[in-house]
Short mmCIF file of C-alpha atoms in Angstrom, two decimals:
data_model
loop_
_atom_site.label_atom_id
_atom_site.label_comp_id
_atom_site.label_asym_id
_atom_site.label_seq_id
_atom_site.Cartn_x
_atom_site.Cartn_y
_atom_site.Cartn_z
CA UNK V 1 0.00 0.00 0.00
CA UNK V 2 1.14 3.39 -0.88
CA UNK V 3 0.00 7.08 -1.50
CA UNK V 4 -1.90 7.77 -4.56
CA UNK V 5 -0.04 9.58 -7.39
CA UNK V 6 -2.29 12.95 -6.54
CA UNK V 7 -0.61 12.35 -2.94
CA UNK V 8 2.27 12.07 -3.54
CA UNK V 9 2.58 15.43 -5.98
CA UNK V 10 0.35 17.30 -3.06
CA UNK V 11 2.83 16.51 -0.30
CA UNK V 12 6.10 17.25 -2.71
CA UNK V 13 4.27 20.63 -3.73
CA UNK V 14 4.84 20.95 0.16
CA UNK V 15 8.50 19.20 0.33
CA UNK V 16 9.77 22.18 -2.58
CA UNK V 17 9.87 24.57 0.07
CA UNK V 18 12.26 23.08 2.21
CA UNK V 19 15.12 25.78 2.23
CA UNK V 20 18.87 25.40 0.03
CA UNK V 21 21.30 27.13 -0.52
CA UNK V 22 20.78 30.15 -2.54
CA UNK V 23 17.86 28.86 -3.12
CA UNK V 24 18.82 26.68 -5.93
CA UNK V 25 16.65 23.85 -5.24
CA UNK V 26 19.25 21.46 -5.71
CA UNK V 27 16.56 18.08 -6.09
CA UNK V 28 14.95 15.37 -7.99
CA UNK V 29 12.49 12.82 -7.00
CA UNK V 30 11.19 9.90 -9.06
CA UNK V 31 7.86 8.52 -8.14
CA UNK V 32 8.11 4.47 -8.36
CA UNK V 33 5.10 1.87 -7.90
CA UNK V 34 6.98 0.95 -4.23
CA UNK V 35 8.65 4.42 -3.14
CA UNK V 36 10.08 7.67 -3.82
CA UNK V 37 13.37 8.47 -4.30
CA UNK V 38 15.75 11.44 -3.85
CA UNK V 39 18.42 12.62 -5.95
CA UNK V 40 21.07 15.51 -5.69
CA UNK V 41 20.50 17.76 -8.77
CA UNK V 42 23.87 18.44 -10.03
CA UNK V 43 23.09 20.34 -12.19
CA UNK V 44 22.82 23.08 -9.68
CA UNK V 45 25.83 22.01 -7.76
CA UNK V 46 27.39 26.03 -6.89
CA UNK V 47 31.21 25.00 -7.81
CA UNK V 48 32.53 28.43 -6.62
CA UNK V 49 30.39 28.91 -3.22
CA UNK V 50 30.01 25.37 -2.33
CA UNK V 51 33.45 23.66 -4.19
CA UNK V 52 32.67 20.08 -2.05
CA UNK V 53 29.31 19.85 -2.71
CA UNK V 54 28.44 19.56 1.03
CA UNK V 55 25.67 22.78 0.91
CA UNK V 56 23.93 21.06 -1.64
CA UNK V 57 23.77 17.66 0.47
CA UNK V 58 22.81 19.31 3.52
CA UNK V 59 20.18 21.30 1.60
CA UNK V 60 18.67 17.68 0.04
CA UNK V 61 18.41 16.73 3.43
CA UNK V 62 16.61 19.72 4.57
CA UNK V 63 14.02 18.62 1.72
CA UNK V 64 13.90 15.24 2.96
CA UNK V 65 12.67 16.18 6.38
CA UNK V 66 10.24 18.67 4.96
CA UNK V 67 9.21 15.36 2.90
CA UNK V 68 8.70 13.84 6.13
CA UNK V 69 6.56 16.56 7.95
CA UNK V 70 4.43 16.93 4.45
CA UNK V 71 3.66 13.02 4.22
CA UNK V 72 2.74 13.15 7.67
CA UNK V 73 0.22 15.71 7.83
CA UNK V 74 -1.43 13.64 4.81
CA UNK V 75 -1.83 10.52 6.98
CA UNK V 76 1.55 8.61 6.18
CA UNK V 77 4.52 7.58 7.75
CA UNK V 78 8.00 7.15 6.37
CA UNK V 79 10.71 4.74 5.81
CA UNK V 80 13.90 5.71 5.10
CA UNK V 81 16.58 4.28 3.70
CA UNK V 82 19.68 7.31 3.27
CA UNK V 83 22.17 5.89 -0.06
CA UNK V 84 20.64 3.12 -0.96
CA UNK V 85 23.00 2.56 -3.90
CA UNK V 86 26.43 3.00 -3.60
CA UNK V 87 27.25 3.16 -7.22
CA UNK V 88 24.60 6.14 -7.88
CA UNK V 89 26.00 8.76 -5.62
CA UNK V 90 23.37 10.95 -6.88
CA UNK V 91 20.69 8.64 -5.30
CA UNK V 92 20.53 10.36 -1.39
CA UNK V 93 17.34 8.29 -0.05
CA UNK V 94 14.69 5.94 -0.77
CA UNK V 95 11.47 6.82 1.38
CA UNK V 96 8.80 4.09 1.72
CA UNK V 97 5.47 4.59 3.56
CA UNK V 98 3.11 3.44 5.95
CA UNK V 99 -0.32 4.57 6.92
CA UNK V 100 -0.52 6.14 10.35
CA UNK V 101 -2.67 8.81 12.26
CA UNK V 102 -2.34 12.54 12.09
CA UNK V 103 -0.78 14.30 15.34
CA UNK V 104 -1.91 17.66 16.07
CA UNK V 105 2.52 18.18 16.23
CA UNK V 106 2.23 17.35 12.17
CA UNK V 107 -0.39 19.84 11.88
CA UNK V 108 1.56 21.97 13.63
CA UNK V 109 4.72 21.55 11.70
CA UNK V 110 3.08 21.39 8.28
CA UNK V 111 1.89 25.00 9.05
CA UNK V 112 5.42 26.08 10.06
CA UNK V 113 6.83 25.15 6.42
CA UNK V 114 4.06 27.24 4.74
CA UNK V 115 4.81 30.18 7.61
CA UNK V 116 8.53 29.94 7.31
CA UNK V 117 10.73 32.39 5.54
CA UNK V 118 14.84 33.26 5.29
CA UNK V 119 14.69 36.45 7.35
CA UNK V 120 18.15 37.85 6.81
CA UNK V 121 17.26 41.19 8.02
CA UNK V 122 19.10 42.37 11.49
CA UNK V 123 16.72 41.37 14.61
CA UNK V 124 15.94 43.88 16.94
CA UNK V 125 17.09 43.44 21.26
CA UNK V 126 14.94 41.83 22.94
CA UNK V 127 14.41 38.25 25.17
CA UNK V 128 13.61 35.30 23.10
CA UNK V 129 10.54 32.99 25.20
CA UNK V 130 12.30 30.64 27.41
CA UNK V 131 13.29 27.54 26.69
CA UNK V 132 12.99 28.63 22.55
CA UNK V 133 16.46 28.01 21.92
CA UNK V 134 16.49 24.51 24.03
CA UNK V 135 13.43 23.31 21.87
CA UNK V 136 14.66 24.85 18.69
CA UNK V 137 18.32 22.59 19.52
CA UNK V 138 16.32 19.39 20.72
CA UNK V 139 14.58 19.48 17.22
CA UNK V 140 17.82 19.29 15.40
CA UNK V 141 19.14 16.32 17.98
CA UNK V 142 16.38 14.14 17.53
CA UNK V 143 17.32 14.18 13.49
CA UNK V 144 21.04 12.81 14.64
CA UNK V 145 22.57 15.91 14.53
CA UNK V 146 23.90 18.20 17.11
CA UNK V 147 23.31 22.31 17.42
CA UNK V 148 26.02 24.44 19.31
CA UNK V 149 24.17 27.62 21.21
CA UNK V 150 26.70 30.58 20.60
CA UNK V 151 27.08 32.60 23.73
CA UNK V 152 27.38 36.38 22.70
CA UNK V 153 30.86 36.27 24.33
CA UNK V 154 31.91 33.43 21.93
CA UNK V 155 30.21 35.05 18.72
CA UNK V 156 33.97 36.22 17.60
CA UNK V 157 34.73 32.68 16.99
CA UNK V 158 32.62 33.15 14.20
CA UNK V 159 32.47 36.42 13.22
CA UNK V 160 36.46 36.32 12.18
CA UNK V 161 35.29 33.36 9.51
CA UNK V 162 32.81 34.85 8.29
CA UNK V 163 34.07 38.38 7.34
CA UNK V 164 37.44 36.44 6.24
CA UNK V 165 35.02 34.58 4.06
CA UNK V 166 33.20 37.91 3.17
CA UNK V 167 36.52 39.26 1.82
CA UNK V 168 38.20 36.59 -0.19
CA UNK V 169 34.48 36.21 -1.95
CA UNK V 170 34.38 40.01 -2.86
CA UNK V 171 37.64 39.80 -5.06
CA UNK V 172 36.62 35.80 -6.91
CA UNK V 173 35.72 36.51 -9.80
CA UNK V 174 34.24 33.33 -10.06
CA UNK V 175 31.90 33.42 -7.27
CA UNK V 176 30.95 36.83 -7.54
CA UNK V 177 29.81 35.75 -11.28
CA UNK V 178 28.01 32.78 -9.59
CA UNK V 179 26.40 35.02 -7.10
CA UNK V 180 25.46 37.40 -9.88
CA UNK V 181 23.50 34.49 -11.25
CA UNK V 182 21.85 33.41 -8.36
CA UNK V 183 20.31 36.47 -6.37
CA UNK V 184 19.23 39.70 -7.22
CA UNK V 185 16.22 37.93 -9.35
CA UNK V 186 12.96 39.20 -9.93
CA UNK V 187 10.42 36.83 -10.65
CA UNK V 188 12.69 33.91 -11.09
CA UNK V 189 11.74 30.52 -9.85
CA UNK V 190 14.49 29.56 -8.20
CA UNK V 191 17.55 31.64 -6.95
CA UNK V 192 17.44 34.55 -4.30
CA UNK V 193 15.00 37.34 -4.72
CA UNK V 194 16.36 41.21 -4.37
CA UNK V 195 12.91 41.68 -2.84
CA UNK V 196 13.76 39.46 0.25
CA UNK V 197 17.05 40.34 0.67
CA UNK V 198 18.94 43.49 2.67
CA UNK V 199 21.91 45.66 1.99
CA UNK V 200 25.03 43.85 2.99
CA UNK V 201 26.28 44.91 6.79
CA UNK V 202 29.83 44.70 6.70
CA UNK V 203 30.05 46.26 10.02
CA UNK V 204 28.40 43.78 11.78
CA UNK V 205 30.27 41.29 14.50
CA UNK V 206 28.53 38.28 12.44
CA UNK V 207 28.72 39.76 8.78
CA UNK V 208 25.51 37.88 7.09
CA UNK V 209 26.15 37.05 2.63
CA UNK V 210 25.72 39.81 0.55
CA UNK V 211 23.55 39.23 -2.16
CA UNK V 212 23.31 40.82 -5.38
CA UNK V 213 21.12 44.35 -5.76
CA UNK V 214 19.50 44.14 -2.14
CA UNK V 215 15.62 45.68 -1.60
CA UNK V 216 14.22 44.49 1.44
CA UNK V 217 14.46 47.62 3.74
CA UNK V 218 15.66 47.11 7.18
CA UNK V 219 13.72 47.05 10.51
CA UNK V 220 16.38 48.30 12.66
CA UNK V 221 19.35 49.81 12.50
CA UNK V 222 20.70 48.65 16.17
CA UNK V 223 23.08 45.66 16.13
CA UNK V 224 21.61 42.65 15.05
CA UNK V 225 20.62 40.87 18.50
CA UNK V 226 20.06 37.34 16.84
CA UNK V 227 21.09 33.97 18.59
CA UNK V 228 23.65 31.63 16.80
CA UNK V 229 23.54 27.73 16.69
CA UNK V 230 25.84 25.87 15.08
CA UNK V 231 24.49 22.80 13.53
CA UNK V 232 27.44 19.60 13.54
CA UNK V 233 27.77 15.99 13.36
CA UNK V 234 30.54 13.72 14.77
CA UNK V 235 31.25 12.91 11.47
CA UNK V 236 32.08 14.31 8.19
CA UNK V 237 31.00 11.82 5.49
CA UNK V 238 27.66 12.54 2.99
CA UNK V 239 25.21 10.58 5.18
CA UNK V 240 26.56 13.35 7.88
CA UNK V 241 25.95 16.10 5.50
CA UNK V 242 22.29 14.66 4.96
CA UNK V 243 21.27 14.04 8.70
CA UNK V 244 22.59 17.93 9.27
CA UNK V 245 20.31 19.10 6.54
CA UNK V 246 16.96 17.00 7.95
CA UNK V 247 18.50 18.40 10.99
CA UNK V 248 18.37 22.12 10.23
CA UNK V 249 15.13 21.73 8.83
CA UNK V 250 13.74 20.41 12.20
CA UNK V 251 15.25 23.18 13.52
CA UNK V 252 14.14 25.94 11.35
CA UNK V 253 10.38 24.71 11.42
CA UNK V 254 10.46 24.65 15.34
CA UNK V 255 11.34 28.27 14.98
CA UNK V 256 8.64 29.03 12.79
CA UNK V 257 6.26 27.26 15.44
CA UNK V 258 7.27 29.50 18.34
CA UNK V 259 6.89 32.68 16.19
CA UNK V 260 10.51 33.52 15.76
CA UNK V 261 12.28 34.55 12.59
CA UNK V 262 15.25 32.31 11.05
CA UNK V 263 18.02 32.46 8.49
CA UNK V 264 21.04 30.36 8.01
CA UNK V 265 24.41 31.02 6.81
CA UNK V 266 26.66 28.69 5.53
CA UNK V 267 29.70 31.28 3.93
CA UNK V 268 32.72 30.31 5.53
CA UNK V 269 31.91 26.60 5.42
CA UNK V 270 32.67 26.50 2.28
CA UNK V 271 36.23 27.14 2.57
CA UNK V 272 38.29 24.28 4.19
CA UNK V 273 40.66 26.55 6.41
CA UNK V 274 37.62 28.48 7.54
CA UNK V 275 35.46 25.58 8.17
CA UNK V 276 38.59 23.82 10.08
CA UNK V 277 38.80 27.19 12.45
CA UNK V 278 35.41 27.05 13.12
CA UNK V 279 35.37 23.01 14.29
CA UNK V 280 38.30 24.30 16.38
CA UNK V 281 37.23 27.47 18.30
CA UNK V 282 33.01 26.69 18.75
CA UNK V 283 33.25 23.08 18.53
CA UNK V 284 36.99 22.09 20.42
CA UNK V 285 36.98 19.56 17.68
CA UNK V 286 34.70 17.37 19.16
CA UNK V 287 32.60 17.58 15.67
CA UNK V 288 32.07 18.95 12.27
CA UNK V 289 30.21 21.82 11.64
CA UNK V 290 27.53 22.19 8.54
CA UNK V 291 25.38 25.04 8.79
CA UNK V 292 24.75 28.03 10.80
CA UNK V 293 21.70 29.08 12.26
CA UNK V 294 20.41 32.73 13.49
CA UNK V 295 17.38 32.76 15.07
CA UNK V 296 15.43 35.95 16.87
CA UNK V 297 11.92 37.90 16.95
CA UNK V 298 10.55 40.12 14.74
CA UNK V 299 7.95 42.13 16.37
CA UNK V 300 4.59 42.70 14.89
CA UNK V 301 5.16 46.07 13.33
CA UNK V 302 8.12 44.76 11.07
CA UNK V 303 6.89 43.91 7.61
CA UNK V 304 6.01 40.69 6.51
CA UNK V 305 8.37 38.78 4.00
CA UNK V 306 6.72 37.37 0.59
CA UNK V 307 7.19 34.03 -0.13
CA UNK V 308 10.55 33.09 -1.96
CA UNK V 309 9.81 31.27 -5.41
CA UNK V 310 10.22 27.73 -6.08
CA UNK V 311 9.70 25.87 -9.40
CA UNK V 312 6.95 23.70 -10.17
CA UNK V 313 6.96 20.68 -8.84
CA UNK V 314 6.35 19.22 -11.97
CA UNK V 315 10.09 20.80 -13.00
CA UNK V 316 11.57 18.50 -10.01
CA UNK V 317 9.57 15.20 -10.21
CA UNK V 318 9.64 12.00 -12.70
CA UNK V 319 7.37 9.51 -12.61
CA UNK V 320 8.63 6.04 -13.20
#
């Protein structure tokens, strides 16, 4: 027994707007009499911002989980199996499924994906509810993956990498041509729109990306108060890439649930000598680092953000 066809292209309509990295959409699914499987696109693999291919993993995996959340809420369970093939290194998962009730928590999270946005504008001062961050961390553990709270006294540990990261990037030619590509769009399907995106803030202790031709105005212009996790594995392989990416999404949706606003940043990770310094000053090398997440509250008087685009999920689906 399995979903119907009209299911299965319902919950993926849901899955597409899991988050990736600059919004690239980096995945494939092909609907099979038994399961569905995932692939890595790589075809949209970002060679100059992400040369090891690991954002593009960890971005897959963030669609898997929202795969999980949007089956869920439609009355079915999943079984995963993560690389399934070792030949096909495209092939990331192999999700099989099982009836089973709807909790009022998949209701709740299937909301949080359609309320969710990238919020990279500065978050104003202010105390977060207690306990947010706690939940927002347990989310990520229960998906095999850890998340590192950032005390404002450690934030230097990555604010150095990430405005180190800021400055080689500004004089690549290559990734600046890349970047060029990939934000700045209006009315693109994929890529990062100049409507949801703010002026770069260089001055900042934690420097977010700068994306190309900025619009989206500003709240404040205080320091941005947001709280840093830092989402890491034990290990480093693909499978660890994957289980960070179901992770963040966990994460990310929890955030949504509580009301707070979320980005992540991922800049510096992309550079082995960056990445290395980060595992070694926030993590004492006890594990690898994947993704960065900055969480905080908008209050209600800051303007709501539009949804980003995402293809059609016809674009990203083949049916075997």
């Amino acid at each position: 027994m399995r979903p119907s066809l009209a299911t299965c292209r319902d919950a993926l309509e849901m899955t597409v707007r899991a988050p990736s990295v600059h919004n690239t959409q980096p995945w494939r699914w092909r609907i099979l009499p038994d399961r569905i499987d995932l692939y890595a696109d790589s075809h949209r693999h970002l060679k100059a911002t992400d040369p090891l291919a690991r954002a593009m993993v960890v971005s897959c995996g963030a669609a898997l989980h929202h795969m999980e959340i949007a089956f869920a809420v439609l009355g079915w369970g999943v079984q995963i199996m993560r690389f399934p093939d070792a030949t096909d290194r495209d092939l990331l998962a192999s999700v099989r499924f099982v009836p089973r009730p709807i909790a009022d928590t998949d209701i709740q999270l299937a909301a949080a994906i359609l309320l969710r946005r990238s919020d990279r504008r500065r978050f104003p001062a202010g105390e977060l509810p207690a306990g947010s961050i706690r939940a927002i961390a347990a989310a990520g553990c229960r998906l095999g993956a850890a998340a590192r709270q950032m005390p404002e006294r450690f934030l230097h540990q990555l604010g150095g990498p990430m405005r180190e990261a800021a400055d080689r990037h500004a004089i690549d030619p290559e990734y600046c041509a890349e970047l060029a590509a990939w934000s700045g769009c209006h009315g693109a399907a994929s890529g990062v729109p100049a409507r949801n995106t703010p002026a770069a803030r260089s001055a900042d202790e934690l420097p977010v990306r700068a994306f190309a031709g900025p619009e989206l105005p500003e709240f404040t212009s205080a320091p941005d108060a947001a709280q840093w996790l830092v989402v890491c594995t034990p290990n480093d392989d693909r499978s660890s890439q994957l289980r960070a990416g179901e992770a963040t999404s966990a994460m990310l949706l929890q955030a949504a649930r509580l009301g707070l606003a979320s980005s992540v940043q991922s800049e510096p990770l992309g550079m082995l000598d960056l990445r290395d310094q980060i595992r070694q000053s926030a993590l004492h090398r006890c594990a690898y680092p994947h993704i960065m997440i900055r969480v905080g509250a908008m209050p209600s008087g800051a303007s709501p953000l539009q949804f980003t685009p995402r293809r059609c999920v016809e674009e990203v689906i083949q049916v075997a």
